[in-house]
PDB file of C-alpha atoms and ligand atoms in Angstrom:
ATOM      1  CA  MET A   1     125.288  70.279 108.915  1.00  0.00           C
ATOM      2  CA  ALA A   2     122.627  71.886 106.791  1.00  0.00           C
ATOM      3  CA  LYS A   3     123.480  75.322 105.457  1.00  0.00           C
ATOM      4  CA  ILE A   4     121.261  78.200 104.359  1.00  0.00           C
ATOM      5  CA  ILE A   5     122.823  79.533 101.167  1.00  0.00           C
ATOM      6  CA  GLY A   6     120.409  82.310 100.274  1.00  0.00           C
ATOM      7  CA  GLY A   7     116.967  83.805 100.382  1.00  0.00           C
ATOM      8  CA  ILE A   8     114.786  84.831  97.454  1.00  0.00           C
ATOM      9  CA  THR A   9     111.707  87.020  97.646  1.00  0.00           C
ATOM     10  CA  THR A  10     109.169  87.110  94.857  1.00  0.00           C
ATOM     11  CA  SER A  11     105.567  87.996  94.246  1.00  0.00           C
ATOM     12  CA  HIS A  12     103.231  85.096  93.455  1.00  0.00           C
ATOM     13  CA  ILE A  13     100.529  86.875  91.416  1.00  0.00           C
ATOM     14  CA  PRO A  14      98.354  84.293  89.616  1.00  0.00           C
ATOM     15  CA  ALA A  15      98.443  86.417  86.426  1.00  0.00           C
ATOM     16  CA  ILE A  16     102.197  85.765  86.225  1.00  0.00           C
ATOM     17  CA  GLY A  17     101.491  82.022  86.071  1.00  0.00           C
ATOM     18  CA  VAL A  18      98.980  82.618  83.304  1.00  0.00           C
ATOM     19  CA  ALA A  19     101.488  84.857  81.458  1.00  0.00           C
ATOM     20  CA  ILE A  20     104.064  82.047  81.554  1.00  0.00           C
ATOM     21  CA  ASP A  21     101.486  79.528  80.293  1.00  0.00           C
ATOM     22  CA  LYS A  22     100.673  81.875  77.403  1.00  0.00           C
ATOM     23  CA  GLY A  23     104.301  82.685  76.556  1.00  0.00           C
ATOM     24  CA  LEU A  24     103.932  86.416  77.319  1.00  0.00           C
ATOM     25  CA  GLU A  25     107.239  86.837  79.180  1.00  0.00           C
ATOM     26  CA  ASP A  26     108.869  88.905  76.447  1.00  0.00           C
ATOM     27  CA  THR A  27     105.952  91.261  75.802  1.00  0.00           C
ATOM     28  CA  PRO A  28     106.070  94.996  76.680  1.00  0.00           C
ATOM     29  CA  TYR A  29     103.815  94.579  79.727  1.00  0.00           C
ATOM     30  CA  TYR A  30     105.802  91.744  81.309  1.00  0.00           C
ATOM     31  CA  ARG A  31     109.371  92.236  80.014  1.00  0.00           C
ATOM     32  CA  ASP A  32     110.717  94.285  82.947  1.00  0.00           C
ATOM     33  CA  LEU A  33     109.171  91.922  85.446  1.00  0.00           C
ATOM     34  CA  PHE A  34     110.594  88.736  83.960  1.00  0.00           C
ATOM     35  CA  ALA A  35     114.050  90.261  83.350  1.00  0.00           C
ATOM     36  CA  ILE A  36     115.147  89.515  86.924  1.00  0.00           C
ATOM     37  CA  TYR A  37     114.475  85.775  86.867  1.00  0.00           C
ATOM     38  CA  PRO A  38     117.223  84.553  84.481  1.00  0.00           C
ATOM     39  CA  PRO A  39     120.047  85.801  86.794  1.00  0.00           C
ATOM     40  CA  ILE A  40     118.286  84.289  89.795  1.00  0.00           C
ATOM     41  CA  ARG A  41     117.873  80.987  87.939  1.00  0.00           C
ATOM     42  CA  GLN A  42     121.546  81.148  87.029  1.00  0.00           C
ATOM     43  CA  TRP A  43     122.451  81.533  90.708  1.00  0.00           C
ATOM     44  CA  LEU A  44     120.229  78.540  91.540  1.00  0.00           C
ATOM     45  CA  ASN A  45     121.870  76.519  88.752  1.00  0.00           C
ATOM     46  CA  GLU A  46     125.317  77.327  90.100  1.00  0.00           C
ATOM     47  CA  GLU A  47     124.513  76.780  93.782  1.00  0.00           C
ATOM     48  CA  LYS A  48     122.226  73.784  93.316  1.00  0.00           C
ATOM     49  CA  PRO A  49     120.349  73.880  96.635  1.00  0.00           C
ATOM     50  CA  ASP A  50     118.981  70.506  97.785  1.00  0.00           C
ATOM     51  CA  ILE A  51     115.974  71.896  99.628  1.00  0.00           C
ATOM     52  CA  ALA A  52     113.752  74.983  99.372  1.00  0.00           C
ATOM     53  CA  VAL A  53     111.872  76.148 102.447  1.00  0.00           C
ATOM     54  CA  LEU A  54     109.017  78.063 100.870  1.00  0.00           C
ATOM     55  CA  PHE A  55     107.071  80.592 102.939  1.00  0.00           C
ATOM     56  CA  TYR A  56     103.683  81.159 101.332  1.00  0.00           C
ATOM     57  CA  ASN A  57     100.073  81.821 102.255  1.00  0.00           C
ATOM     58  CA  ASP A  58      97.145  79.626 101.363  1.00  0.00           C
ATOM     59  CA  HIS A  59      94.579  81.939  99.744  1.00  0.00           C
ATOM     60  CA  GLY A  60      91.746  79.444 100.169  1.00  0.00           C
ATOM     61  CA  LEU A  61      92.668  76.217  98.392  1.00  0.00           C
ATOM     62  CA  GLU A  62      93.088  74.236 101.632  1.00  0.00           C
ATOM     63  CA  MET A  63      92.833  76.793 104.446  1.00  0.00           C
ATOM     64  CA  TRP A  64      89.921  79.134 104.154  1.00  0.00           C
ATOM     65  CA  LEU A  65      88.079  81.215 106.710  1.00  0.00           C
ATOM     66  CA  ASP A  66      86.471  78.176 108.313  1.00  0.00           C
ATOM     67  CA  LYS A  67      89.848  76.675 109.255  1.00  0.00           C
ATOM     68  CA  LYS A  68      92.839  78.927 109.246  1.00  0.00           C
ATOM     69  CA  PRO A  69      96.016  77.936 111.053  1.00  0.00           C
ATOM     70  CA  THR A  70      98.229  80.856 111.990  1.00  0.00           C
ATOM     71  CA  PHE A  71     101.368  78.915 111.054  1.00  0.00           C
ATOM     72  CA  ALA A  72     101.371  75.566 109.226  1.00  0.00           C
ATOM     73  CA  ILE A  73     104.170  73.304 107.978  1.00  0.00           C
ATOM     74  CA  GLY A  74     104.061  70.679 105.277  1.00  0.00           C
ATOM     75  CA  CYS A  75     105.323  67.273 106.455  1.00  0.00           C
ATOM     76  CA  ALA A  76     104.284  65.383 103.334  1.00  0.00           C
ATOM     77  CA  PRO A  77     106.317  63.383 100.790  1.00  0.00           C
ATOM     78  CA  LYS A  78     104.801  65.419  97.972  1.00  0.00           C
ATOM     79  CA  TYR A  79     102.558  68.408  97.366  1.00  0.00           C
ATOM     80  CA  GLU A  80     100.006  68.500  94.568  1.00  0.00           C
ATOM     81  CA  ASN A  81      98.261  71.685  93.462  1.00  0.00           C
ATOM     82  CA  ALA A  82      95.036  72.564  91.728  1.00  0.00           C
ATOM     83  CA  ASP A  83      93.506  75.355  89.714  1.00  0.00           C
ATOM     84  CA  GLU A  84      91.825  77.702  92.155  1.00  0.00           C
ATOM     85  CA  GLY A  85      89.812  79.417  89.464  1.00  0.00           C
ATOM     86  CA  TRP A  86      92.526  81.709  88.077  1.00  0.00           C
ATOM     87  CA  GLY A  87      93.030  79.604  84.982  1.00  0.00           C
ATOM     88  CA  ILE A  88      96.590  78.612  85.877  1.00  0.00           C
ATOM     89  CA  LYS A  89      97.238  75.102  84.656  1.00  0.00           C
ATOM     90  CA  PRO A  90      98.118  72.718  87.495  1.00  0.00           C
ATOM     91  CA  ILE A  91     101.828  71.947  87.532  1.00  0.00           C
ATOM     92  CA  PRO A  92     103.620  68.701  88.416  1.00  0.00           C
ATOM     93  CA  PRO A  93     103.747  68.080  92.174  1.00  0.00           C
ATOM     94  CA  VAL A  94     106.755  69.166  94.220  1.00  0.00           C
ATOM     95  CA  THR A  95     108.620  66.602  96.317  1.00  0.00           C
ATOM     96  CA  GLY A  96     108.702  67.017 100.091  1.00  0.00           C
ATOM     97  CA  GLU A  97     111.513  66.473 102.610  1.00  0.00           C
ATOM     98  CA  THR A  98     109.727  64.936 105.553  1.00  0.00           C
ATOM     99  CA  GLU A  99     112.801  64.395 107.699  1.00  0.00           C
ATOM    100  CA  LEU A 100     113.664  68.089 107.755  1.00  0.00           C
ATOM    101  CA  SER A 101     109.979  69.017 108.094  1.00  0.00           C
ATOM    102  CA  TRP A 102     109.685  66.958 111.280  1.00  0.00           C
ATOM    103  CA  HIS A 103     112.992  68.265 112.577  1.00  0.00           C
ATOM    104  CA  ILE A 104     111.667  71.827 112.119  1.00  0.00           C
ATOM    105  CA  VAL A 105     108.348  70.967 113.781  1.00  0.00           C
ATOM    106  CA  ASN A 106     110.091  69.415 116.791  1.00  0.00           C
ATOM    107  CA  HIS A 107     112.475  72.357 117.084  1.00  0.00           C
ATOM    108  CA  LEU A 108     109.622  74.878 116.854  1.00  0.00           C
ATOM    109  CA  ILE A 109     107.561  73.195 119.545  1.00  0.00           C
ATOM    110  CA  GLU A 110     110.593  73.006 121.825  1.00  0.00           C
ATOM    111  CA  ASN A 111     111.011  76.749 121.210  1.00  0.00           C
ATOM    112  CA  ASP A 112     107.423  77.792 121.925  1.00  0.00           C
ATOM    113  CA  PHE A 113     105.964  77.900 118.412  1.00  0.00           C
ATOM    114  CA  ASP A 114     103.109  75.483 117.786  1.00  0.00           C
ATOM    115  CA  PRO A 115     102.507  75.095 114.047  1.00  0.00           C
ATOM    116  CA  THR A 116      99.796  73.032 112.408  1.00  0.00           C
ATOM    117  CA  VAL A 117     101.351  69.884 110.907  1.00  0.00           C
ATOM    118  CA  CYS A 118     100.090  69.105 107.403  1.00  0.00           C
ATOM    119  CA  GLN A 119     100.774  65.558 106.211  1.00  0.00           C
ATOM    120  CA  ASP A 120      98.371  65.773 103.296  1.00  0.00           C
ATOM    121  CA  ILE A 121      97.931  69.176 101.711  1.00  0.00           C
ATOM    122  CA  LYS A 122      97.710  70.795  98.312  1.00  0.00           C
ATOM    123  CA  VAL A 123      99.587  74.059  97.668  1.00  0.00           C
ATOM    124  CA  ASP A 124      98.105  77.055  95.848  1.00  0.00           C
ATOM    125  CA  HIS A 125      99.488  79.817  93.596  1.00  0.00           C
ATOM    126  CA  GLY A 126     101.439  81.187  96.566  1.00  0.00           C
ATOM    127  CA  ALA A 127     103.739  78.195  96.083  1.00  0.00           C
ATOM    128  CA  THR A 128     103.269  77.123  92.461  1.00  0.00           C
ATOM    129  CA  VAL A 129     103.901  80.516  90.840  1.00  0.00           C
ATOM    130  CA  PRO A 130     107.305  80.989  92.579  1.00  0.00           C
ATOM    131  CA  MET A 131     108.293  77.386  91.745  1.00  0.00           C
ATOM    132  CA  THR A 132     107.385  77.961  88.104  1.00  0.00           C
ATOM    133  CA  LEU A 133     109.250  81.282  87.997  1.00  0.00           C
ATOM    134  CA  LEU A 134     112.428  79.964  89.590  1.00  0.00           C
ATOM    135  CA  TRP A 135     112.553  76.539  87.920  1.00  0.00           C
ATOM    136  CA  PRO A 136     111.223  77.101  84.387  1.00  0.00           C
ATOM    137  CA  ASN A 137     109.459  74.284  82.561  1.00  0.00           C
ATOM    138  CA  HIS A 138     108.874  72.716  85.988  1.00  0.00           C
ATOM    139  CA  SER A 139     112.536  71.730  86.244  1.00  0.00           C
ATOM    140  CA  TYR A 140     112.323  71.412  90.049  1.00  0.00           C
ATOM    141  CA  GLN A 141     112.477  67.632  90.136  1.00  0.00           C
ATOM    142  CA  GLY A 142     115.954  67.773  91.722  1.00  0.00           C
ATOM    143  CA  ILE A 143     114.944  69.936  94.677  1.00  0.00           C
ATOM    144  CA  LYS A 144     112.848  69.055  97.695  1.00  0.00           C
ATOM    145  CA  VAL A 145     110.406  71.603  99.031  1.00  0.00           C
ATOM    146  CA  ILE A 146     108.997  72.341 102.473  1.00  0.00           C
ATOM    147  CA  PRO A 147     105.975  74.640 102.258  1.00  0.00           C
ATOM    148  CA  VAL A 148     105.361  76.808 105.307  1.00  0.00           C
ATOM    149  CA  ALA A 149     102.041  78.666 105.368  1.00  0.00           C
ATOM    150  CA  ILE A 150     101.358  81.891 107.257  1.00  0.00           C
ATOM    151  CA  ASN A 151      97.829  83.215 107.726  1.00  0.00           C
ATOM    152  CA  CYS A 152      97.413  86.367 105.626  1.00  0.00           C
ATOM    153  CA  GLU A 153      93.664  86.045 105.003  1.00  0.00           C
ATOM    154  CA  ARG A 154      91.766  85.977 108.236  1.00  0.00           C
ATOM    155  CA  HIS A 155      92.065  88.356 111.149  1.00  0.00           C
ATOM    156  CA  PRO A 156      93.596  88.023 113.643  1.00  0.00           C
ATOM    157  CA  MET A 157      96.846  87.420 111.729  1.00  0.00           C
ATOM    158  CA  PRO A 158     100.265  86.955 113.272  1.00  0.00           C
ATOM    159  CA  LYS A 159     102.043  90.232 113.988  1.00  0.00           C
ATOM    160  CA  PRO A 160     104.904  91.028 111.567  1.00  0.00           C
ATOM    161  CA  SER A 161     107.333  90.654 114.487  1.00  0.00           C
ATOM    162  CA  ARG A 162     105.919  87.210 115.213  1.00  0.00           C
ATOM    163  CA  SER A 163     106.335  86.049 111.594  1.00  0.00           C
ATOM    164  CA  TYR A 164     109.945  87.268 111.751  1.00  0.00           C
ATOM    165  CA  ALA A 165     110.514  85.349 115.012  1.00  0.00           C
ATOM    166  CA  PHE A 166     108.826  82.266 113.561  1.00  0.00           C
ATOM    167  CA  GLY A 167     111.175  82.407 110.572  1.00  0.00           C
ATOM    168  CA  LYS A 168     114.135  82.905 112.889  1.00  0.00           C
ATOM    169  CA  ALA A 169     113.217  79.727 114.779  1.00  0.00           C
ATOM    170  CA  ILE A 170     112.954  77.842 111.466  1.00  0.00           C
ATOM    171  CA  GLY A 171     116.381  79.143 110.442  1.00  0.00           C
ATOM    172  CA  ASP A 172     117.834  77.928 113.765  1.00  0.00           C
ATOM    173  CA  ALA A 173     116.215  74.530 113.190  1.00  0.00           C
ATOM    174  CA  ILE A 174     117.702  74.242 109.694  1.00  0.00           C
ATOM    175  CA  ARG A 175     121.172  75.209 110.910  1.00  0.00           C
ATOM    176  CA  CYS A 176     121.152  72.474 113.565  1.00  0.00           C
ATOM    177  CA  TRP A 177     119.941  69.713 111.225  1.00  0.00           C
ATOM    178  CA  GLU A 178     122.725  67.162 111.068  1.00  0.00           C
ATOM    179  CA  ARG A 179     122.651  66.536 107.344  1.00  0.00           C
ATOM    180  CA  ASP A 180     124.842  67.995 104.643  1.00  0.00           C
ATOM    181  CA  ALA A 181     122.233  69.885 102.694  1.00  0.00           C
ATOM    182  CA  LYS A 182     122.112  73.268 101.002  1.00  0.00           C
ATOM    183  CA  VAL A 183     118.899  75.115 101.749  1.00  0.00           C
ATOM    184  CA  VAL A 184     117.418  78.082  99.921  1.00  0.00           C
ATOM    185  CA  LEU A 185     114.639  80.149 101.514  1.00  0.00           C
ATOM    186  CA  LEU A 186     111.772  81.545  99.463  1.00  0.00           C
ATOM    187  CA  GLY A 187     109.641  84.421 100.778  1.00  0.00           C
ATOM    188  CA  THR A 188     106.647  84.874  98.506  1.00  0.00           C
ATOM    189  CA  GLY A 189     103.786  87.346  98.054  1.00  0.00           C
ATOM    190  CA  GLY A 190     103.516  91.097  98.462  1.00  0.00           C
ATOM    191  CA  LEU A 191     104.232  93.817  98.070  1.00  0.00           C
ATOM    192  CA  SER A 192     101.600  96.618  98.078  1.00  0.00           C
ATOM    193  CA  HIS A 193      98.251  95.451  96.761  1.00  0.00           C
ATOM    194  CA  GLN A 194      94.596  95.291  97.638  1.00  0.00           C
ATOM    195  CA  LEU A 195      92.315  93.038  95.653  1.00  0.00           C
ATOM    196  CA  ASP A 196      88.873  94.151  96.771  1.00  0.00           C
ATOM    197  CA  GLY A 197      86.919  96.771  98.706  1.00  0.00           C
ATOM    198  CA  PRO A 198      86.903 100.553  98.255  1.00  0.00           C
ATOM    199  CA  ARG A 199      90.703 100.779  98.281  1.00  0.00           C
ATOM    200  CA  ALA A 200      91.182  98.042  95.657  1.00  0.00           C
ATOM    201  CA  GLY A 201      94.125  98.863  93.424  1.00  0.00           C
ATOM    202  CA  ILE A 202      96.106 100.852  96.002  1.00  0.00           C
ATOM    203  CA  LEU A 203      99.869 100.819  95.377  1.00  0.00           C
ATOM    204  CA  ASN A 204     102.710 102.365  97.366  1.00  0.00           C
ATOM    205  CA  GLY A 205     106.018 102.141  95.548  1.00  0.00           C
ATOM    206  CA  ASP A 206     107.839 104.298  98.116  1.00  0.00           C
ATOM    207  CA  PHE A 207     106.791 102.011 100.933  1.00  0.00           C
ATOM    208  CA  ASP A 208     107.566  98.869  98.909  1.00  0.00           C
ATOM    209  CA  ASN A 209     111.112 100.110  98.287  1.00  0.00           C
ATOM    210  CA  TYR A 210     111.461 101.127 101.940  1.00  0.00           C
ATOM    211  CA  CYS A 211     110.462  97.576 102.923  1.00  0.00           C
ATOM    212  CA  MET A 212     113.004  96.072 100.507  1.00  0.00           C
ATOM    213  CA  ASP A 213     115.746  98.346 101.906  1.00  0.00           C
ATOM    214  CA  LYS A 214     114.914  97.523 105.517  1.00  0.00           C
ATOM    215  CA  LEU A 215     114.496  93.837 104.803  1.00  0.00           C
ATOM    216  CA  VAL A 216     118.208  93.822 104.044  1.00  0.00           C
ATOM    217  CA  SER A 217     119.625  96.289 106.525  1.00  0.00           C
ATOM    218  CA  ASP A 218     117.272  96.482 109.482  1.00  0.00           C
ATOM    219  CA  PRO A 219     114.313  94.075 109.496  1.00  0.00           C
ATOM    220  CA  GLN A 220     113.602  95.028 113.122  1.00  0.00           C
ATOM    221  CA  GLU A 221     112.256  98.340 111.785  1.00  0.00           C
ATOM    222  CA  LEU A 222     109.651  96.396 109.788  1.00  0.00           C
ATOM    223  CA  CYS A 223     108.817  94.366 112.892  1.00  0.00           C
ATOM    224  CA  LYS A 224     107.601  97.587 114.534  1.00  0.00           C
ATOM    225  CA  PHE A 225     104.636  97.770 112.136  1.00  0.00           C
ATOM    226  CA  SER A 226     101.291  96.264 113.052  1.00  0.00           C
ATOM    227  CA  ASN A 227      99.233  94.566 110.364  1.00  0.00           C
ATOM    228  CA  VAL A 228      96.910  97.604 110.417  1.00  0.00           C
ATOM    229  CA  ASP A 229      99.928  99.845 109.692  1.00  0.00           C
ATOM    230  CA  LEU A 230     100.826  97.643 106.716  1.00  0.00           C
ATOM    231  CA  ILE A 231      97.239  97.673 105.435  1.00  0.00           C
ATOM    232  CA  GLU A 232      97.051 101.474 105.712  1.00  0.00           C
ATOM    233  CA  LYS A 233     100.309 101.929 103.834  1.00  0.00           C
ATOM    234  CA  GLY A 234     100.090  99.230 101.176  1.00  0.00           C
ATOM    235  CA  GLY A 235      96.575  97.808 101.054  1.00  0.00           C
ATOM    236  CA  ALA A 236      94.913  94.782 102.586  1.00  0.00           C
ATOM    237  CA  GLN A 237      97.283  92.258 101.008  1.00  0.00           C
ATOM    238  CA  MET A 238     100.429  94.148 102.046  1.00  0.00           C
ATOM    239  CA  VAL A 239     100.233  91.821 105.055  1.00  0.00           C
ATOM    240  CA  GLU A 240     101.904  89.237 102.792  1.00  0.00           C
ATOM    241  CA  LEU A 241     105.120  90.927 103.893  1.00  0.00           C
ATOM    242  CA  ALA A 242     104.838  88.266 106.641  1.00  0.00           C
ATOM    243  CA  MET A 243     106.494  85.713 104.345  1.00  0.00           C
ATOM    244  CA  TRP A 244     109.329  88.088 103.473  1.00  0.00           C
ATOM    245  CA  LEU A 245     109.913  88.720 107.172  1.00  0.00           C
ATOM    246  CA  ALA A 246     109.854  84.995 107.979  1.00  0.00           C
ATOM    247  CA  MET A 247     112.395  84.388 105.213  1.00  0.00           C
ATOM    248  CA  ARG A 248     114.585  87.196 106.547  1.00  0.00           C
ATOM    249  CA  GLY A 249     114.303  85.895 110.102  1.00  0.00           C
ATOM    250  CA  ALA A 250     115.452  82.469 108.923  1.00  0.00           C
ATOM    251  CA  LEU A 251     118.367  83.957 106.980  1.00  0.00           C
ATOM    252  CA  GLY A 252     120.066  84.990 110.240  1.00  0.00           C
ATOM    253  CA  GLU A 253     120.920  88.148 112.118  1.00  0.00           C
ATOM    254  CA  GLY A 254     123.897  89.457 110.120  1.00  0.00           C
ATOM    255  CA  ILE A 255     123.306  91.865 107.245  1.00  0.00           C
ATOM    256  CA  PRO A 256     123.075  89.826 104.052  1.00  0.00           C
ATOM    257  CA  GLU A 257     124.509  90.815 100.706  1.00  0.00           C
ATOM    258  CA  GLU A 258     121.754  91.999  98.393  1.00  0.00           C
ATOM    259  CA  ARG A 259     122.898  90.309  95.211  1.00  0.00           C
ATOM    260  CA  LEU A 260     119.888  91.181  93.038  1.00  0.00           C
ATOM    261  CA  ARG A 261     116.789  93.349  93.215  1.00  0.00           C
ATOM    262  CA  ASN A 262     113.925  94.239  90.926  1.00  0.00           C
ATOM    263  CA  TYR A 263     110.789  96.295  91.443  1.00  0.00           C
ATOM    264  CA  VAL A 264     108.017  96.696  88.865  1.00  0.00           C
ATOM    265  CA  SER A 265     104.640  98.293  89.495  1.00  0.00           C
ATOM    266  CA  PRO A 266     101.888  97.712  88.733  1.00  0.00           C
ATOM    267  CA  ILE A 267     101.608  94.175  87.469  1.00  0.00           C
ATOM    268  CA  SER A 268      97.986  93.121  87.811  1.00  0.00           C
ATOM    269  CA  ASN A 269      97.369  95.765  90.532  1.00  0.00           C
ATOM    270  CA  THR A 270     100.429  94.715  92.544  1.00  0.00           C
ATOM    271  CA  GLY A 271     103.815  96.212  93.369  1.00  0.00           C
ATOM    272  CA  VAL A 272     106.134  93.355  92.451  1.00  0.00           C
ATOM    273  CA  GLY A 273     109.421  93.093  94.314  1.00  0.00           C
ATOM    274  CA  VAL A 274     112.119  90.467  93.868  1.00  0.00           C
ATOM    275  CA  GLN A 275     115.355  90.138  95.858  1.00  0.00           C
ATOM    276  CA  LEU A 276     118.205  87.648  96.146  1.00  0.00           C
ATOM    277  CA  LEU A 277     119.925  87.854  99.540  1.00  0.00           C
ATOM    278  CA  ILE A 278     123.101  85.980 100.483  1.00  0.00           C
ATOM    279  CA  PRO A 279     123.568  85.505 104.245  1.00  0.00           C
ATOM    280  CA  GLU A 280     126.698  86.628 106.058  1.00  0.00           C
ATOM    281  CA  GLU A 281     129.147  83.719 106.458  1.00  0.00           C
TER     282      GLU A 281
HETATM  283  C1  DHB B   1      96.758  88.615  93.185  1.00  0.00           C
HETATM  284  C2  DHB B   1      96.666  87.528  94.062  1.00  0.00           C
HETATM  285  C3  DHB B   1      97.624  87.338  95.027  1.00  0.00           C
HETATM  286  O1  DHB B   1      97.593  86.294  95.889  1.00  0.00           O
HETATM  287  C4  DHB B   1      98.667  88.226  95.159  1.00  0.00           C
HETATM  288  O2  DHB B   1      99.546  88.004  96.150  1.00  0.00           O
HETATM  289  C5  DHB B   1      98.787  89.298  94.291  1.00  0.00           C
HETATM  290  C6  DHB B   1      97.811  89.501  93.311  1.00  0.00           C
HETATM  291  C7  DHB B   1      95.741  88.831  92.130  1.00  0.00           C
HETATM  292  O3  DHB B   1      94.749  88.102  92.104  1.00  0.00           O
HETATM  293  O4  DHB B   1      95.910  89.728  91.310  1.00  0.00           O
HETATM  294 FE1   FE B   2      98.892  86.505  97.492  1.00  0.00          FE
END
């Protein structure tokens, strides 16, 4: 049977992709941020997951305001990307895992979630920046990836509790897939940030750390927030906590071990959290 071996949360700020391209990882501005990735990469090297289920949001590359699925799942053999105007160089495509994608889709529909099925889709910085961070020099050729997109751009967005439940259903689907495969979950985006409007630049380190604590010990507390609550506390793009909650839902109900954590703020106007969670056996 397939097994979920861990969950990783990470921001996906485009500027981080540019910093990697420019070799700025060991500069004073970025050093504390990048310090967390080598131990996470080491864990990935030791565990060697076969598949990554990557929760991200499409910021407009494929799904903009004119067509915005609430939940969407990649069912493609590969996923290309493109520069969205941030100046991040396109990276080599990631390979899909269509059999597990379809298994998840079928399981979700049987369990009252109705995702959009994407058989031909490009992925944006929400996916490419985490892949680049976790598999340096694009060394992800050995791992298959299933991108799962959650609407974080256009109201109405799924409630935090709904994203958690959606992730939980995906976790159940993975655990009943009759293949011997190790699966790692990636929850990307967040934490506090707002990119435009009068409150642009808002940060809330206390709330970010509260969310990281509760993500481990009591994610139901985070499910009590509405998206408006999250926006008030951490800015308009704090709603990207949706992907962290989906990852945590998929990880299972027991309290995971928090193996690693990092929090740096601000990086490019964003509170950047990173966690490595190991599910209860
Ligand atoms: C930025 C963009 C993002 O999608 C994000 O999650 C954080 C920051 C940015 O443009 O700075
Ligand atoms: Fe984002």
